[in-house]
Amino acid sequence: MRYRDQPTVEVSERIVAEPAAIWALLTDITFPVEISPELQRVEWLDDADRVAVGNRFQGTNRNEHLGEWTTTAEVVEVEPERRWVYQVRNGDDVMASWGFEIDPGRDAVTVRQWARLGPDPSGLSIAIGQMPEKEARILARRIEEWRAAMTANLAAIRAAVESD
């Protein structure tokens, strides 16, 4: 696995609920703070208050391997009650992309959350630069951290909407 290949992880969960209820939680950028071991706080920027193309938000993260850092993300795609995507940026550089998708079915809704590293350098690139022989291991660990966090996030959404 190489950073330049933009490793991607995706998780999905089938949820018995109305798509609108799921969408409300998927677009609440503060919801993952209660679940995530890494995301400490998040807030809209520039007077934004909802998921809309061009709106930005800032997140503060903490990880035992990477320390604490703040990122700025920009919403780049929205299809109401179906899909939204944001990019974590450093100026014009895209360090990661994250997305949420809702696929209504007959008996349940399939909800997907995915994330892709890169294409531009990120904080993870520093660790890889210091230990290039461990690139695959560093990336595998990070992807597994993301997978665990996304799985917990979707399970929390399922618990919240199915209990209503």
PDB file of C-alpha atoms in Angstrom:
ATOM      1  CA  MET A   1       0.000   0.000   0.000  1.00  0.00           C
ATOM      2  CA  ARG A   2       1.354   3.408  -0.988  1.00  0.00           C
ATOM      3  CA  TYR A   3       0.136   6.895  -0.083  1.00  0.00           C
ATOM      4  CA  ARG A   4       0.350   7.930  -3.733  1.00  0.00           C
ATOM      5  CA  ASP A   5      -2.341   5.320  -4.520  1.00  0.00           C
ATOM      6  CA  GLN A   6      -4.811   7.218  -2.310  1.00  0.00           C
ATOM      7  CA  PRO A   7      -5.876   4.369  -0.019  1.00  0.00           C
ATOM      8  CA  THR A   8      -9.618   4.316   0.577  1.00  0.00           C
ATOM      9  CA  VAL A   9     -11.807   2.688   3.201  1.00  0.00           C
ATOM     10  CA  GLU A  10     -15.587   2.287   3.184  1.00  0.00           C
ATOM     11  CA  VAL A  11     -18.035   0.880   5.715  1.00  0.00           C
ATOM     12  CA  SER A  12     -21.765   0.359   5.363  1.00  0.00           C
ATOM     13  CA  GLU A  13     -24.701  -0.334   7.639  1.00  0.00           C
ATOM     14  CA  ARG A  14     -28.277  -1.343   6.862  1.00  0.00           C
ATOM     15  CA  ILE A  15     -30.633   0.748   8.958  1.00  0.00           C
ATOM     16  CA  VAL A  16     -34.384   0.444   9.334  1.00  0.00           C
ATOM     17  CA  ALA A  17     -35.408   4.101   9.349  1.00  0.00           C
ATOM     18  CA  GLU A  18     -36.575   6.901   7.126  1.00  0.00           C
ATOM     19  CA  PRO A  19     -33.806   8.382   4.952  1.00  0.00           C
ATOM     20  CA  ALA A  20     -34.623  11.885   6.259  1.00  0.00           C
ATOM     21  CA  ALA A  21     -33.871  10.829   9.852  1.00  0.00           C
ATOM     22  CA  ILE A  22     -30.569   9.305   8.809  1.00  0.00           C
ATOM     23  CA  TRP A  23     -29.696  12.348   6.689  1.00  0.00           C
ATOM     24  CA  ALA A  24     -30.277  14.642   9.669  1.00  0.00           C
ATOM     25  CA  LEU A  25     -27.600  12.801  11.663  1.00  0.00           C
ATOM     26  CA  LEU A  26     -25.195  12.376   8.733  1.00  0.00           C
ATOM     27  CA  THR A  27     -25.231  16.116   8.161  1.00  0.00           C
ATOM     28  CA  ASP A  28     -24.880  17.036  11.839  1.00  0.00           C
ATOM     29  CA  ILE A  29     -21.127  17.625  11.853  1.00  0.00           C
ATOM     30  CA  THR A  30     -21.076  17.582  15.669  1.00  0.00           C
ATOM     31  CA  PHE A  31     -22.652  14.112  15.996  1.00  0.00           C
ATOM     32  CA  PRO A  32     -19.361  12.157  15.578  1.00  0.00           C
ATOM     33  CA  VAL A  33     -17.697  14.063  18.432  1.00  0.00           C
ATOM     34  CA  GLU A  34     -19.652  11.948  20.920  1.00  0.00           C
ATOM     35  CA  ILE A  35     -18.505   8.703  19.268  1.00  0.00           C
ATOM     36  CA  SER A  36     -15.065   9.317  17.816  1.00  0.00           C
ATOM     37  CA  PRO A  37     -11.961   8.618  19.854  1.00  0.00           C
ATOM     38  CA  GLU A  38     -10.149  11.139  17.627  1.00  0.00           C
ATOM     39  CA  LEU A  39     -12.489  14.023  16.747  1.00  0.00           C
ATOM     40  CA  GLN A  40     -12.525  16.343  19.760  1.00  0.00           C
ATOM     41  CA  ARG A  41     -14.621  19.245  18.477  1.00  0.00           C
ATOM     42  CA  VAL A  42     -15.963  20.636  15.233  1.00  0.00           C
ATOM     43  CA  GLU A  43     -17.604  23.895  14.211  1.00  0.00           C
ATOM     44  CA  TRP A  44     -18.869  25.638  11.116  1.00  0.00           C
ATOM     45  CA  LEU A  45     -16.801  28.508   9.720  1.00  0.00           C
ATOM     46  CA  ASP A  46     -17.733  31.743   7.944  1.00  0.00           C
ATOM     47  CA  ASP A  47     -21.277  31.870   9.392  1.00  0.00           C
ATOM     48  CA  ALA A  48     -22.158  28.537   7.755  1.00  0.00           C
ATOM     49  CA  ASP A  49     -24.655  26.380   9.618  1.00  0.00           C
ATOM     50  CA  ARG A  50     -25.416  23.424   7.362  1.00  0.00           C
ATOM     51  CA  VAL A  51     -24.103  21.072   4.721  1.00  0.00           C
ATOM     52  CA  ALA A  52     -24.014  23.007   1.439  1.00  0.00           C
ATOM     53  CA  VAL A  53     -21.422  23.143  -1.319  1.00  0.00           C
ATOM     54  CA  GLY A  54     -18.732  25.656  -0.436  1.00  0.00           C
ATOM     55  CA  ASN A  55     -19.449  25.695   3.293  1.00  0.00           C
ATOM     56  CA  ARG A  56     -16.461  25.057   5.520  1.00  0.00           C
ATOM     57  CA  PHE A  57     -15.914  23.655   8.970  1.00  0.00           C
ATOM     58  CA  GLN A  58     -12.993  23.161  11.307  1.00  0.00           C
ATOM     59  CA  GLY A  59     -12.245  20.055  13.315  1.00  0.00           C
ATOM     60  CA  THR A  60      -9.805  19.459  16.154  1.00  0.00           C
ATOM     61  CA  ASN A  61      -8.443  15.942  16.396  1.00  0.00           C
ATOM     62  CA  ARG A  62      -6.230  14.004  18.769  1.00  0.00           C
ATOM     63  CA  ASN A  63      -4.504  10.675  18.182  1.00  0.00           C
ATOM     64  CA  GLU A  64      -1.924   8.877  20.324  1.00  0.00           C
ATOM     65  CA  HIS A  65       0.349   8.385  17.304  1.00  0.00           C
ATOM     66  CA  LEU A  66      -0.111  11.754  15.584  1.00  0.00           C
ATOM     67  CA  GLY A  67      -0.728  14.174  18.468  1.00  0.00           C
ATOM     68  CA  GLU A  68      -3.317  16.976  18.214  1.00  0.00           C
ATOM     69  CA  TRP A  69      -4.115  18.989  15.110  1.00  0.00           C
ATOM     70  CA  THR A  70      -6.795  21.146  13.529  1.00  0.00           C
ATOM     71  CA  THR A  71      -8.107  20.758  10.001  1.00  0.00           C
ATOM     72  CA  THR A  72     -10.326  22.773   7.726  1.00  0.00           C
ATOM     73  CA  ALA A  73     -12.801  20.968   5.502  1.00  0.00           C
ATOM     74  CA  GLU A  74     -14.923  22.172   2.616  1.00  0.00           C
ATOM     75  CA  VAL A  75     -18.173  20.623   1.429  1.00  0.00           C
ATOM     76  CA  VAL A  76     -17.672  19.845  -2.269  1.00  0.00           C
ATOM     77  CA  GLU A  77     -20.729  17.804  -3.198  1.00  0.00           C
ATOM     78  CA  VAL A  78     -24.299  17.524  -1.913  1.00  0.00           C
ATOM     79  CA  GLU A  79     -27.229  15.507  -3.201  1.00  0.00           C
ATOM     80  CA  PRO A  80     -29.920  16.106  -0.550  1.00  0.00           C
ATOM     81  CA  GLU A  81     -30.889  13.020   1.436  1.00  0.00           C
ATOM     82  CA  ARG A  82     -28.569  10.894  -0.751  1.00  0.00           C
ATOM     83  CA  ARG A  83     -24.903  11.956  -0.604  1.00  0.00           C
ATOM     84  CA  TRP A  84     -22.483  14.552   0.689  1.00  0.00           C
ATOM     85  CA  VAL A  85     -18.722  14.816   0.350  1.00  0.00           C
ATOM     86  CA  TYR A  86     -16.142  17.037   1.977  1.00  0.00           C
ATOM     87  CA  GLN A  87     -12.423  17.522   1.491  1.00  0.00           C
ATOM     88  CA  VAL A  88      -9.918  18.157   4.244  1.00  0.00           C
ATOM     89  CA  ARG A  89      -7.680  20.884   2.882  1.00  0.00           C
ATOM     90  CA  ASN A  90      -4.508  22.784   3.491  1.00  0.00           C
ATOM     91  CA  GLY A  91      -4.947  25.766   1.204  1.00  0.00           C
ATOM     92  CA  ASP A  92      -5.554  24.296  -2.247  1.00  0.00           C
ATOM     93  CA  ASP A  93      -4.104  20.914  -1.249  1.00  0.00           C
ATOM     94  CA  VAL A  94      -6.572  18.071  -0.629  1.00  0.00           C
ATOM     95  CA  MET A  95      -5.247  15.898   2.193  1.00  0.00           C
ATOM     96  CA  ALA A  96      -8.292  13.608   2.379  1.00  0.00           C
ATOM     97  CA  SER A  97     -11.849  13.252   1.122  1.00  0.00           C
ATOM     98  CA  TRP A  98     -14.763  11.922   3.166  1.00  0.00           C
ATOM     99  CA  GLY A  99     -18.242  10.977   2.021  1.00  0.00           C
ATOM    100  CA  PHE A 100     -21.605   9.744   3.225  1.00  0.00           C
ATOM    101  CA  GLU A 101     -24.202   8.027   1.062  1.00  0.00           C
ATOM    102  CA  ILE A 102     -27.776   6.878   1.637  1.00  0.00           C
ATOM    103  CA  ASP A 103     -29.277   4.167  -0.560  1.00  0.00           C
ATOM    104  CA  PRO A 104     -32.957   3.574   0.273  1.00  0.00           C
ATOM    105  CA  GLY A 105     -34.130  -0.021  -0.087  1.00  0.00           C
ATOM    106  CA  ARG A 106     -37.379  -1.875   0.295  1.00  0.00           C
ATOM    107  CA  ASP A 107     -36.836  -3.006   3.890  1.00  0.00           C
ATOM    108  CA  ALA A 108     -33.944  -0.835   5.059  1.00  0.00           C
ATOM    109  CA  VAL A 109     -31.600   1.951   4.066  1.00  0.00           C
ATOM    110  CA  THR A 110     -27.965   1.219   3.283  1.00  0.00           C
ATOM    111  CA  VAL A 111     -25.741   3.944   4.680  1.00  0.00           C
ATOM    112  CA  ARG A 112     -22.118   4.223   3.586  1.00  0.00           C
ATOM    113  CA  GLN A 113     -19.282   6.273   4.964  1.00  0.00           C
ATOM    114  CA  TRP A 114     -15.968   6.362   3.133  1.00  0.00           C
ATOM    115  CA  ALA A 115     -12.660   8.187   3.253  1.00  0.00           C
ATOM    116  CA  ARG A 116      -9.708   8.494   0.899  1.00  0.00           C
ATOM    117  CA  LEU A 117      -6.204   9.710   1.719  1.00  0.00           C
ATOM    118  CA  GLY A 118      -4.557  12.322  -0.487  1.00  0.00           C
ATOM    119  CA  PRO A 119      -3.822  13.100  -3.186  1.00  0.00           C
ATOM    120  CA  ASP A 120      -1.760  15.852  -1.568  1.00  0.00           C
ATOM    121  CA  PRO A 121       0.522  15.445   1.462  1.00  0.00           C
ATOM    122  CA  SER A 122      -0.982  15.324   4.944  1.00  0.00           C
ATOM    123  CA  GLY A 123       0.319  14.961   8.475  1.00  0.00           C
ATOM    124  CA  LEU A 124       0.629  11.253   7.783  1.00  0.00           C
ATOM    125  CA  SER A 125       3.114  12.097   5.029  1.00  0.00           C
ATOM    126  CA  ILE A 126       5.522  13.360   7.703  1.00  0.00           C
ATOM    127  CA  ALA A 127       5.582   9.979   9.436  1.00  0.00           C
ATOM    128  CA  ILE A 128       6.008   8.199   6.105  1.00  0.00           C
ATOM    129  CA  GLY A 129       8.851  10.566   5.174  1.00  0.00           C
ATOM    130  CA  GLN A 130      10.632   9.758   8.437  1.00  0.00           C
ATOM    131  CA  MET A 131      10.160   5.992   8.055  1.00  0.00           C
ATOM    132  CA  PRO A 132       9.641   5.241   4.348  1.00  0.00           C
ATOM    133  CA  GLU A 133      10.344   1.542   4.872  1.00  0.00           C
ATOM    134  CA  LYS A 134       7.238   1.415   7.104  1.00  0.00           C
ATOM    135  CA  GLU A 135       4.871   3.194   4.692  1.00  0.00           C
ATOM    136  CA  ALA A 136       2.560   0.205   4.195  1.00  0.00           C
ATOM    137  CA  ARG A 137       2.349  -0.453   7.933  1.00  0.00           C
ATOM    138  CA  ILE A 138       1.703   3.229   8.737  1.00  0.00           C
ATOM    139  CA  LEU A 139      -1.067   3.387   6.131  1.00  0.00           C
ATOM    140  CA  ALA A 140      -2.623   0.089   7.209  1.00  0.00           C
ATOM    141  CA  ARG A 141      -2.797   1.302  10.807  1.00  0.00           C
ATOM    142  CA  ARG A 142      -4.375   4.606   9.772  1.00  0.00           C
ATOM    143  CA  ILE A 143      -6.915   2.945   7.492  1.00  0.00           C
ATOM    144  CA  GLU A 144      -7.845   0.538  10.301  1.00  0.00           C
ATOM    145  CA  GLU A 145      -8.295   3.483  12.703  1.00  0.00           C
ATOM    146  CA  TRP A 146     -10.592   5.136  10.172  1.00  0.00           C
ATOM    147  CA  ARG A 147     -12.527   1.882   9.621  1.00  0.00           C
ATOM    148  CA  ALA A 148     -13.101   1.430  13.365  1.00  0.00           C
ATOM    149  CA  ALA A 149     -14.238   5.049  13.792  1.00  0.00           C
ATOM    150  CA  MET A 150     -16.588   4.905  10.801  1.00  0.00           C
ATOM    151  CA  THR A 151     -18.062   1.593  11.970  1.00  0.00           C
ATOM    152  CA  ALA A 152     -18.742   3.130  15.397  1.00  0.00           C
ATOM    153  CA  ASN A 153     -20.232   6.238  13.779  1.00  0.00           C
ATOM    154  CA  LEU A 154     -22.702   4.279  11.640  1.00  0.00           C
ATOM    155  CA  ALA A 155     -23.602   2.002  14.562  1.00  0.00           C
ATOM    156  CA  ALA A 156     -24.396   5.103  16.650  1.00  0.00           C
ATOM    157  CA  ILE A 157     -26.547   6.516  13.864  1.00  0.00           C
ATOM    158  CA  ARG A 158     -28.366   3.186  13.607  1.00  0.00           C
ATOM    159  CA  ALA A 159     -28.947   3.090  17.372  1.00  0.00           C
ATOM    160  CA  ALA A 160     -30.208   6.686  17.394  1.00  0.00           C
ATOM    161  CA  VAL A 161     -32.694   6.392  14.528  1.00  0.00           C
ATOM    162  CA  GLU A 162     -33.897   2.851  15.202  1.00  0.00           C
ATOM    163  CA  SER A 163     -34.694   3.713  18.815  1.00  0.00           C
ATOM    164  CA  ASP A 164     -37.038   6.534  17.763  1.00  0.00           C
TER     165      ASP A 164
END
